[in-house]
PDB file of C-alpha atoms in Angstrom:
ATOM      1  CA  MET A   1      48.310  42.732 -89.818  1.00 54.00           C
ATOM      2  CA  ALA A   2      51.777  41.133 -89.583  1.00 58.00           C
ATOM      3  CA  THR A   3      51.942  37.393 -90.195  1.00 79.00           C
ATOM      4  CA  LEU A   4      55.446  36.941 -88.808  1.00 82.00           C
ATOM      5  CA  TYR A   5      56.708  38.444 -85.567  1.00 80.00           C
ATOM      6  CA  GLU A   6      59.437  37.902 -82.978  1.00 82.00           C
ATOM      7  CA  SER A   7      57.887  36.342 -79.915  1.00 75.00           C
ATOM      8  CA  ARG A   8      61.121  35.717 -77.984  1.00 71.00           C
ATOM      9  CA  PRO A   9      64.796  36.697 -78.527  1.00 71.00           C
ATOM     10  CA  THR A  10      65.517  33.728 -80.799  1.00 72.00           C
ATOM     11  CA  GLU A  11      61.984  32.760 -81.846  1.00 78.00           C
ATOM     12  CA  LEU A  12      59.654  33.728 -84.687  1.00 82.00           C
ATOM     13  CA  SER A  13      55.926  33.048 -84.629  1.00 83.00           C
ATOM     14  CA  CYS A  14      53.935  32.545 -87.838  1.00 83.00           C
ATOM     15  CA  ILE A  15      50.237  33.389 -87.748  1.00 80.00           C
ATOM     16  CA  TYR A  16      48.939  32.314 -91.158  1.00 80.00           C
ATOM     17  CA  PRO A  17      47.191  29.033 -92.081  1.00 79.00           C
ATOM     18  CA  GLU A  18      49.877  27.623 -94.364  1.00 81.00           C
ATOM     19  CA  ALA A  19      52.415  27.789 -91.550  1.00 83.00           C
ATOM     20  CA  TRP A  20      50.391  25.404 -89.399  1.00 80.00           C
ATOM     21  CA  ALA A  21      50.532  22.661 -92.045  1.00 79.00           C
ATOM     22  CA  ASP A  22      54.202  23.289 -92.830  1.00 81.00           C
ATOM     23  CA  ILE A  23      55.357  23.254 -89.200  1.00 80.00           C
ATOM     24  CA  TYR A  24      52.938  20.904 -87.452  1.00 76.00           C
ATOM     25  CA  GLY A  25      51.362  18.945 -90.301  1.00 76.00           C
ATOM     26  CA  HIS A  26      51.839  15.260 -90.983  1.00 73.00           C
ATOM     27  CA  LYS A  27      54.960  14.496 -92.947  1.00 72.00           C
ATOM     28  CA  ASN A  28      55.313  11.689 -95.501  1.00 71.00           C
ATOM     29  CA  SER A  29      57.929   8.930 -95.265  1.00 66.00           C
ATOM     30  CA  ALA A  30      60.491  11.043 -97.144  1.00 68.00           C
ATOM     31  CA  GLU A  31      60.194  13.965 -94.704  1.00 70.00           C
ATOM     32  CA  ARG A  32      60.858  14.385 -90.999  1.00 72.00           C
ATOM     33  CA  GLU A  33      59.179  16.539 -88.415  1.00 73.00           C
ATOM     34  CA  PHE A  34      61.007  19.581 -87.138  1.00 74.00           C
ATOM     35  CA  SER A  35      63.228  18.855 -84.162  1.00 74.00           C
ATOM     36  CA  LYS A  36      62.149  20.123 -80.761  1.00 74.00           C
ATOM     37  CA  ASP A  37      63.703  23.324 -79.524  1.00 74.00           C
ATOM     38  CA  PRO A  38      66.439  22.257 -77.081  1.00 71.00           C
ATOM     39  CA  THR A  39      65.677  25.311 -74.930  1.00 68.00           C
ATOM     40  CA  ASP A  40      62.170  24.068 -74.251  1.00 71.00           C
ATOM     41  CA  PHE A  41      63.047  20.346 -74.446  1.00 71.00           C
ATOM     42  CA  PRO A  42      66.687  19.918 -73.283  1.00 66.00           C
ATOM     43  CA  ILE A  43      68.326  16.584 -73.877  1.00 61.00           C
ATOM     44  CA  ASP A  44      69.756  15.124 -70.678  1.00 60.00           C
ATOM     45  CA  ALA A  45      72.325  12.377 -71.332  1.00 52.00           C
ATOM     46  CA  ARG A  46      71.520  10.837 -67.947  1.00 54.00           C
ATOM     47  CA  ARG A  47      67.834  10.499 -68.804  1.00 58.00           C
ATOM     48  CA  ARG A  48      66.776   7.595 -70.984  1.00 57.00           C
ATOM     49  CA  GLU A  49      63.000   7.864 -70.922  1.00 61.00           C
ATOM     50  CA  TYR A  50      60.944  10.742 -72.319  1.00 72.00           C
ATOM     51  CA  ASN A  51      57.252  11.439 -72.782  1.00 78.00           C
ATOM     52  CA  ILE A  52      55.665  11.606 -76.195  1.00 80.00           C
ATOM     53  CA  ILE A  53      56.322  15.334 -76.631  1.00 79.00           C
ATOM     54  CA  SER A  54      59.964  15.520 -75.529  1.00 78.00           C
ATOM     55  CA  SER A  55      61.104  12.242 -77.152  1.00 80.00           C
ATOM     56  CA  ASN A  56      63.046  12.073 -80.389  1.00 78.00           C
ATOM     57  CA  HIS A  57      61.497  11.263 -83.771  1.00 79.00           C
ATOM     58  CA  GLU A  58      61.690   7.483 -83.522  1.00 81.00           C
ATOM     59  CA  ASN A  59      60.417   7.243 -79.947  1.00 83.00           C
ATOM     60  CA  HIS A  60      57.688   9.787 -80.608  1.00 82.00           C
ATOM     61  CA  ARG A  61      56.401   7.751 -83.537  1.00 83.00           C
ATOM     62  CA  ARG A  62      56.521   4.529 -81.477  1.00 86.00           C
ATOM     63  CA  GLN A  63      54.597   6.055 -78.555  1.00 86.00           C
ATOM     64  CA  ARG A  64      52.116   7.754 -80.860  1.00 86.00           C
ATOM     65  CA  LYS A  65      51.342   4.462 -82.525  1.00 85.00           C
ATOM     66  CA  LEU A  66      50.549   2.871 -79.174  1.00 84.00           C
ATOM     67  CA  LEU A  67      48.463   5.804 -77.960  1.00 85.00           C
ATOM     68  CA  SER A  68      46.444   5.787 -81.181  1.00 86.00           C
ATOM     69  CA  HIS A  69      44.572   2.764 -79.829  1.00 82.00           C
ATOM     70  CA  ALA A  70      43.558   4.737 -76.743  1.00 83.00           C
ATOM     71  CA  PHE A  71      42.291   7.692 -78.776  1.00 84.00           C
ATOM     72  CA  SER A  72      40.630   5.812 -81.597  1.00 84.00           C
ATOM     73  CA  GLU A  73      37.026   6.564 -82.452  1.00 84.00           C
ATOM     74  CA  GLN A  74      35.978   3.128 -81.208  1.00 85.00           C
ATOM     75  CA  ALA A  75      37.787   3.599 -77.854  1.00 85.00           C
ATOM     76  CA  MET A  76      36.261   7.057 -77.338  1.00 85.00           C
ATOM     77  CA  ARG A  77      32.756   5.811 -78.046  1.00 86.00           C
ATOM     78  CA  GLY A  78      33.314   3.041 -75.545  1.00 87.00           C
ATOM     79  CA  GLN A  79      33.929   5.766 -72.939  1.00 89.00           C
ATOM     80  CA  GLU A  80      30.799   7.721 -73.879  1.00 91.00           C
ATOM     81  CA  PRO A  81      28.698   6.673 -70.834  1.00 90.00           C
ATOM     82  CA  LEU A  82      31.530   7.894 -68.575  1.00 90.00           C
ATOM     83  CA  LEU A  83      31.891  11.158 -70.439  1.00 92.00           C
ATOM     84  CA  MET A  84      28.146  11.790 -70.293  1.00 93.00           C
ATOM     85  CA  GLN A  85      28.149  11.132 -66.540  1.00 94.00           C
ATOM     86  CA  TYR A  86      30.464  14.065 -65.965  1.00 96.00           C
ATOM     87  CA  VAL A  87      28.814  16.297 -68.564  1.00 95.00           C
ATOM     88  CA  ASP A  88      25.458  15.713 -66.846  1.00 95.00           C
ATOM     89  CA  LEU A  89      26.940  16.590 -63.466  1.00 97.00           C
ATOM     90  CA  PHE A  90      28.508  19.724 -64.990  1.00 97.00           C
ATOM     91  CA  ILE A  91      25.089  20.802 -66.306  1.00 96.00           C
ATOM     92  CA  GLN A  92      23.510  20.014 -62.947  1.00 96.00           C
ATOM     93  CA  ARG A  93      26.040  22.235 -61.162  1.00 97.00           C
ATOM     94  CA  LEU A  94      25.278  25.087 -63.588  1.00 96.00           C
ATOM     95  CA  HIS A  95      21.536  24.718 -62.964  1.00 95.00           C
ATOM     96  CA  GLU A  96      22.198  24.982 -59.211  1.00 96.00           C
ATOM     97  CA  ARG A  97      23.758  28.395 -59.885  1.00 93.00           C
ATOM     98  CA  LYS A  98      21.318  29.674 -62.494  1.00 91.00           C
ATOM     99  CA  ASP A  99      20.521  32.782 -60.428  1.00 92.00           C
ATOM    100  CA  GLU A 100      24.109  33.873 -59.799  1.00 93.00           C
ATOM    101  CA  PRO A 101      27.269  34.688 -61.796  1.00 93.00           C
ATOM    102  CA  VAL A 102      29.229  31.587 -62.831  1.00 93.00           C
ATOM    103  CA  ASP A 103      32.977  31.345 -63.411  1.00 95.00           C
ATOM    104  CA  ILE A 104      32.665  29.114 -66.502  1.00 95.00           C
ATOM    105  CA  ILE A 105      36.475  28.624 -66.744  1.00 95.00           C
ATOM    106  CA  ARG A 106      36.532  27.105 -63.286  1.00 95.00           C
ATOM    107  CA  TRP A 107      33.625  24.733 -63.939  1.00 97.00           C
ATOM    108  CA  LEU A 108      34.909  23.624 -67.308  1.00 97.00           C
ATOM    109  CA  ASN A 109      38.241  22.814 -65.679  1.00 95.00           C
ATOM    110  CA  PHE A 110      36.441  20.840 -62.961  1.00 96.00           C
ATOM    111  CA  THR A 111      34.793  18.800 -65.708  1.00 97.00           C
ATOM    112  CA  THR A 112      37.804  18.158 -67.929  1.00 95.00           C
ATOM    113  CA  PHE A 113      40.111  17.255 -65.007  1.00 94.00           C
ATOM    114  CA  ASP A 114      37.508  14.794 -63.635  1.00 95.00           C
ATOM    115  CA  ILE A 115      37.153  13.177 -67.045  1.00 94.00           C
ATOM    116  CA  MET A 116      40.909  12.912 -67.616  1.00 92.00           C
ATOM    117  CA  GLY A 117      41.460  11.594 -64.123  1.00 92.00           C
ATOM    118  CA  GLU A 118      38.902   8.875 -64.794  1.00 91.00           C
ATOM    119  CA  LEU A 119      40.269   8.092 -68.242  1.00 89.00           C
ATOM    120  CA  GLY A 120      43.936   8.195 -67.263  1.00 87.00           C
ATOM    121  CA  PHE A 121      43.984   6.762 -63.739  1.00 87.00           C
ATOM    122  CA  GLY A 122      40.617   5.095 -63.329  1.00 86.00           C
ATOM    123  CA  GLU A 123      39.299   7.649 -60.807  1.00 88.00           C
ATOM    124  CA  PRO A 124      38.224  11.302 -60.977  1.00 91.00           C
ATOM    125  CA  PHE A 125      39.736  14.188 -59.092  1.00 92.00           C
ATOM    126  CA  GLY A 126      36.335  14.852 -57.489  1.00 94.00           C
ATOM    127  CA  CYS A 127      36.244  18.506 -58.562  1.00 96.00           C
ATOM    128  CA  LEU A 128      32.587  18.489 -59.688  1.00 96.00           C
ATOM    129  CA  LYS A 129      31.526  16.554 -56.608  1.00 95.00           C
ATOM    130  CA  THR A 130      33.293  18.804 -54.098  1.00 95.00           C
ATOM    131  CA  ARG A 131      32.807  21.985 -56.191  1.00 95.00           C
ATOM    132  CA  GLY A 132      36.532  22.763 -55.804  1.00 94.00           C
ATOM    133  CA  TYR A 133      39.970  21.931 -57.122  1.00 92.00           C
ATOM    134  CA  HIS A 134      41.725  18.789 -55.926  1.00 90.00           C
ATOM    135  CA  GLU A 135      45.060  19.580 -54.259  1.00 87.00           C
ATOM    136  CA  TRP A 136      46.926  18.038 -57.201  1.00 85.00           C
ATOM    137  CA  VAL A 137      44.973  20.044 -59.754  1.00 88.00           C
ATOM    138  CA  ASP A 138      45.861  23.216 -57.865  1.00 87.00           C
ATOM    139  CA  ILE A 139      49.526  22.215 -58.033  1.00 85.00           C
ATOM    140  CA  ILE A 140      49.205  21.605 -61.785  1.00 85.00           C
ATOM    141  CA  PHE A 141      47.869  25.131 -62.352  1.00 85.00           C
ATOM    142  CA  GLN A 142      50.698  26.635 -60.342  1.00 82.00           C
ATOM    143  CA  ASN A 143      53.239  24.607 -62.295  1.00 80.00           C
ATOM    144  CA  VAL A 144      51.757  25.738 -65.616  1.00 80.00           C
ATOM    145  CA  ARG A 145      52.084  29.378 -64.580  1.00 79.00           C
ATOM    146  CA  ILE A 146      55.622  28.825 -63.285  1.00 76.00           C
ATOM    147  CA  GLY A 147      56.544  26.870 -66.431  1.00 76.00           C
ATOM    148  CA  SER A 148      55.586  29.683 -68.775  1.00 75.00           C
ATOM    149  CA  GLN A 149      57.748  32.126 -66.801  1.00 75.00           C
ATOM    150  CA  VAL A 150      60.652  29.681 -66.651  1.00 75.00           C
ATOM    151  CA  ASN A 151      60.542  29.121 -70.427  1.00 74.00           C
ATOM    152  CA  ALA A 152      60.614  32.870 -71.081  1.00 75.00           C
ATOM    153  CA  VAL A 153      63.679  33.385 -68.869  1.00 78.00           C
ATOM    154  CA  LYS A 154      65.594  30.486 -70.415  1.00 74.00           C
ATOM    155  CA  PHE A 155      66.122  32.411 -73.646  1.00 73.00           C
ATOM    156  CA  TYR A 156      68.273  35.039 -71.968  1.00 75.00           C
ATOM    157  CA  PRO A 157      72.009  34.562 -71.184  1.00 73.00           C
ATOM    158  CA  LEU A 158      72.453  32.895 -67.794  1.00 75.00           C
ATOM    159  CA  GLY A 159      68.688  33.015 -67.408  1.00 74.00           C
ATOM    160  CA  GLU A 160      68.183  29.346 -66.537  1.00 72.00           C
ATOM    161  CA  PHE A 161      71.166  29.343 -64.158  1.00 77.00           C
ATOM    162  CA  LEU A 162      69.910  32.428 -62.315  1.00 78.00           C
ATOM    163  CA  LEU A 163      66.397  31.052 -62.222  1.00 76.00           C
ATOM    164  CA  GLU A 164      67.442  27.830 -60.508  1.00 74.00           C
ATOM    165  CA  LEU A 165      69.538  29.902 -58.125  1.00 78.00           C
ATOM    166  CA  LEU A 166      66.766  32.332 -57.220  1.00 77.00           C
ATOM    167  CA  LEU A 167      63.653  30.130 -57.516  1.00 75.00           C
ATOM    168  CA  PRO A 168      62.099  29.756 -54.058  1.00 77.00           C
ATOM    169  CA  GLU A 169      62.288  26.276 -52.572  1.00 81.00           C
ATOM    170  CA  SER A 170      58.504  26.248 -52.160  1.00 79.00           C
ATOM    171  CA  LEU A 171      58.067  26.502 -55.952  1.00 74.00           C
ATOM    172  CA  LYS A 172      60.638  23.775 -56.540  1.00 76.00           C
ATOM    173  CA  ARG A 173      58.730  21.532 -54.150  1.00 82.00           C
ATOM    174  CA  LYS A 174      55.457  22.152 -56.043  1.00 78.00           C
ATOM    175  CA  ARG A 175      57.224  21.281 -59.294  1.00 76.00           C
ATOM    176  CA  ASP A 176      58.482  18.006 -57.837  1.00 82.00           C
ATOM    177  CA  ALA A 177      55.171  17.251 -56.103  1.00 84.00           C
ATOM    178  CA  HIS A 178      53.320  17.130 -59.413  1.00 81.00           C
ATOM    179  CA  LYS A 179      55.736  14.535 -60.812  1.00 82.00           C
ATOM    180  CA  GLN A 180      55.640  12.381 -57.677  1.00 86.00           C
ATOM    181  CA  LEU A 181      51.820  12.468 -57.503  1.00 86.00           C
ATOM    182  CA  ALA A 182      51.531  11.627 -61.209  1.00 86.00           C
ATOM    183  CA  TRP A 183      53.968   8.730 -60.976  1.00 88.00           C
ATOM    184  CA  ALA A 184      52.241   7.323 -57.879  1.00 89.00           C
ATOM    185  CA  LYS A 185      48.857   7.477 -59.637  1.00 89.00           C
ATOM    186  CA  ALA A 186      50.250   5.857 -62.768  1.00 90.00           C
ATOM    187  CA  ASP A 187      51.911   3.064 -60.772  1.00 92.00           C
ATOM    188  CA  GLN A 188      48.700   2.423 -58.842  1.00 91.00           C
ATOM    189  CA  ARG A 189      46.690   2.210 -62.041  1.00 90.00           C
ATOM    190  CA  MET A 190      49.243   0.015 -63.853  1.00 90.00           C
ATOM    191  CA  GLN A 191      49.036  -2.536 -61.050  1.00 91.00           C
ATOM    192  CA  LEU A 192      45.374  -3.084 -61.891  1.00 89.00           C
ATOM    193  CA  GLY A 193      46.265  -4.059 -65.465  1.00 88.00           C
ATOM    194  CA  VAL A 194      43.703  -4.198 -68.259  1.00 87.00           C
ATOM    195  CA  THR A 195      40.210  -3.670 -66.864  1.00 85.00           C
ATOM    196  CA  ALA A 196      36.690  -3.825 -68.246  1.00 80.00           C
ATOM    197  CA  HIS A 197      36.595  -0.047 -67.685  1.00 78.00           C
ATOM    198  CA  GLY A 198      38.518   0.294 -70.953  1.00 80.00           C
ATOM    199  CA  ASP A 199      40.256   3.529 -69.921  1.00 86.00           C
ATOM    200  CA  LEU A 200      43.405   4.978 -71.527  1.00 86.00           C
ATOM    201  CA  MET A 201      45.718   2.843 -69.350  1.00 88.00           C
ATOM    202  CA  SER A 202      43.858  -0.316 -70.341  1.00 88.00           C
ATOM    203  CA  GLN A 203      44.338   0.541 -74.007  1.00 86.00           C
ATOM    204  CA  ILE A 204      48.040   1.224 -73.469  1.00 87.00           C
ATOM    205  CA  LEU A 205      48.622  -1.985 -71.499  1.00 88.00           C
ATOM    206  CA  LYS A 206      46.528  -4.101 -73.855  1.00 86.00           C
ATOM    207  CA  HIS A 207      48.802  -3.262 -76.807  1.00 81.00           C
ATOM    208  CA  ASN A 208      52.018  -2.904 -74.841  1.00 82.00           C
ATOM    209  CA  ASP A 209      53.490  -6.266 -75.873  1.00 75.00           C
ATOM    210  CA  THR A 210      53.800  -5.090 -79.465  1.00 68.00           C
ATOM    211  CA  ILE A 211      56.893  -3.606 -81.110  1.00 70.00           C
ATOM    212  CA  SER A 212      55.593  -0.151 -80.267  1.00 68.00           C
ATOM    213  CA  GLY A 213      55.364  -0.886 -76.559  1.00 81.00           C
ATOM    214  CA  MET A 214      56.263   1.692 -73.930  1.00 85.00           C
ATOM    215  CA  SER A 215      58.503   1.181 -70.921  1.00 87.00           C
ATOM    216  CA  HIS A 216      57.293   1.680 -67.355  1.00 87.00           C
ATOM    217  CA  GLU A 217      58.994   5.059 -67.139  1.00 88.00           C
ATOM    218  CA  GLU A 218      57.589   6.197 -70.515  1.00 88.00           C
ATOM    219  CA  ILE A 219      54.063   5.304 -69.376  1.00 88.00           C
ATOM    220  CA  ARG A 220      54.637   7.289 -66.182  1.00 88.00           C
ATOM    221  CA  GLU A 221      55.911  10.313 -68.072  1.00 86.00           C
ATOM    222  CA  THR A 222      53.252  10.268 -70.786  1.00 85.00           C
ATOM    223  CA  THR A 223      50.215   9.690 -68.568  1.00 84.00           C
ATOM    224  CA  SER A 224      51.227  12.581 -66.308  1.00 82.00           C
ATOM    225  CA  LEU A 225      51.512  14.738 -69.425  1.00 85.00           C
ATOM    226  CA  LEU A 226      48.135  13.651 -70.803  1.00 84.00           C
ATOM    227  CA  ILE A 227      46.395  14.723 -67.595  1.00 84.00           C
ATOM    228  CA  ILE A 228      47.384  18.336 -68.371  1.00 84.00           C
ATOM    229  CA  ALA A 229      47.181  18.128 -72.155  1.00 85.00           C
ATOM    230  CA  GLY A 230      43.666  16.698 -72.110  1.00 87.00           C
ATOM    231  CA  SER A 231      42.178  18.843 -69.378  1.00 91.00           C
ATOM    232  CA  GLU A 232      43.522  22.386 -68.918  1.00 90.00           C
ATOM    233  CA  THR A 233      43.945  22.953 -72.658  1.00 91.00           C
ATOM    234  CA  THR A 234      40.455  21.611 -73.455  1.00 93.00           C
ATOM    235  CA  ALA A 235      38.838  23.749 -70.753  1.00 94.00           C
ATOM    236  CA  THR A 236      40.712  26.835 -72.018  1.00 93.00           C
ATOM    237  CA  ALA A 237      39.534  26.273 -75.593  1.00 94.00           C
ATOM    238  CA  LEU A 238      35.924  25.712 -74.492  1.00 95.00           C
ATOM    239  CA  SER A 239      36.054  28.788 -72.267  1.00 96.00           C
ATOM    240  CA  GLY A 240      37.158  30.826 -75.252  1.00 95.00           C
ATOM    241  CA  LEU A 241      34.358  29.387 -77.353  1.00 95.00           C
ATOM    242  CA  VAL A 242      31.726  30.208 -74.721  1.00 95.00           C
ATOM    243  CA  TYR A 243      33.074  33.763 -74.412  1.00 95.00           C
ATOM    244  CA  LEU A 244      33.083  34.348 -78.179  1.00 95.00           C
ATOM    245  CA  LEU A 245      29.546  33.005 -78.584  1.00 94.00           C
ATOM    246  CA  GLY A 246      28.387  35.250 -75.759  1.00 93.00           C
ATOM    247  CA  MET A 247      29.978  38.291 -77.431  1.00 96.00           C
ATOM    248  CA  HIS A 248      28.632  37.598 -80.949  1.00 95.00           C
ATOM    249  CA  PRO A 249      24.841  37.194 -81.090  1.00 94.00           C
ATOM    250  CA  HIS A 250      24.578  35.985 -84.701  1.00 94.00           C
ATOM    251  CA  PRO A 251      26.838  32.893 -84.346  1.00 92.00           C
ATOM    252  CA  TYR A 252      25.180  32.199 -80.991  1.00 94.00           C
ATOM    253  CA  LYS A 253      21.711  32.209 -82.568  1.00 94.00           C
ATOM    254  CA  ARG A 254      22.911  29.855 -85.330  1.00 94.00           C
ATOM    255  CA  VAL A 255      24.264  27.396 -82.734  1.00 93.00           C
ATOM    256  CA  VAL A 256      21.041  27.497 -80.724  1.00 94.00           C
ATOM    257  CA  GLU A 257      18.951  26.976 -83.860  1.00 94.00           C
ATOM    258  CA  GLU A 258      21.086  24.053 -84.995  1.00 93.00           C
ATOM    259  CA  ILE A 259      20.909  22.328 -81.618  1.00 93.00           C
ATOM    260  CA  ARG A 260      17.154  22.789 -81.154  1.00 93.00           C
ATOM    261  CA  THR A 261      16.442  21.690 -84.694  1.00 93.00           C
ATOM    262  CA  ALA A 262      18.645  18.583 -84.554  1.00 92.00           C
ATOM    263  CA  PHE A 263      17.742  17.367 -81.047  1.00 93.00           C
ATOM    264  CA  SER A 264      14.424  17.077 -79.288  1.00 92.00           C
ATOM    265  CA  SER A 265      15.952  15.890 -75.971  1.00 91.00           C
ATOM    266  CA  GLU A 266      19.294  15.797 -74.160  1.00 89.00           C
ATOM    267  CA  GLU A 267      19.418  12.025 -74.521  1.00 89.00           C
ATOM    268  CA  GLU A 268      19.695  12.407 -78.296  1.00 92.00           C
ATOM    269  CA  ILE A 269      22.995  14.278 -78.008  1.00 91.00           C
ATOM    270  CA  THR A 270      25.816  11.727 -78.378  1.00 90.00           C
ATOM    271  CA  LEU A 271      29.344  11.760 -79.730  1.00 88.00           C
ATOM    272  CA  LEU A 272      28.008  10.462 -83.048  1.00 88.00           C
ATOM    273  CA  THR A 273      25.052  12.797 -83.444  1.00 91.00           C
ATOM    274  CA  ALA A 274      27.004  15.846 -82.193  1.00 89.00           C
ATOM    275  CA  SER A 275      29.698  15.212 -84.789  1.00 87.00           C
ATOM    276  CA  LYS A 276      27.063  15.767 -87.499  1.00 87.00           C
ATOM    277  CA  SER A 277      26.309  19.283 -86.253  1.00 86.00           C
ATOM    278  CA  THR A 278      28.289  21.015 -88.959  1.00 85.00           C
ATOM    279  CA  HIS A 279      28.138  24.607 -87.682  1.00 83.00           C
ATOM    280  CA  ILE A 280      29.197  23.693 -84.145  1.00 85.00           C
ATOM    281  CA  CYS A 281      32.082  21.564 -85.466  1.00 84.00           C
ATOM    282  CA  LYS A 282      33.255  24.498 -87.587  1.00 84.00           C
ATOM    283  CA  LEU A 283      33.198  26.837 -84.595  1.00 83.00           C
ATOM    284  CA  VAL A 284      35.143  24.388 -82.435  1.00 80.00           C
TER     285      VAL A 284
END
């Protein structure tokens, strides 16, 4: 099987383990990360604030340092009761449908979006409660689909120009609606300041007076990004894992055996104890 192939007119994709470390791995002080592709991440001279992905090397490092507090092991364990609340509701919803086919992708997305809404903005999207997508979540999915098509067209001569010319106004409005909703949510949450809830915004604001602090616009940009990065991608990965386990009986049996041997009740399954389940961690 080929390990190097052309994925777009000016892009090569490497599919071997060493490439991951070389391209995305941590660099020492004498090395620098690869620059972002300007086609995917164009630099706008009029724009001064960028999220953690589209920012340059220095700003990326500064923002990453601040966000490390929010995603530390201690911070995540502090959120465990909240995480378990939504996991329990997810399991409850599956039990309610035990006698009918279940779209696991849909329900995993309900769960991850509710969790990220709570962690990022202090309130869930209510997907698990209402058994449906929040209007904003539906807009996010449409933007993800549109974004992948837009990025593909950008690589062709005049592609981006023609796309903006031909893109229906309804799609442009959906693109702008996501940003406006995200910014409004971020502003609303920032006004509350640091709370006992200890969510991601609390961790950001708590350490925001340090040298690695983020501006108001950077917080807006990055929190709206995290909602997608922490929800849709996680649900997609978990959906793939569920599918592969369902298609391969031997790994499935090993997972079942490990879980039933290690835990005698649901209450024993925590972030700490689950992290010691070696086979499950390897599969993930």
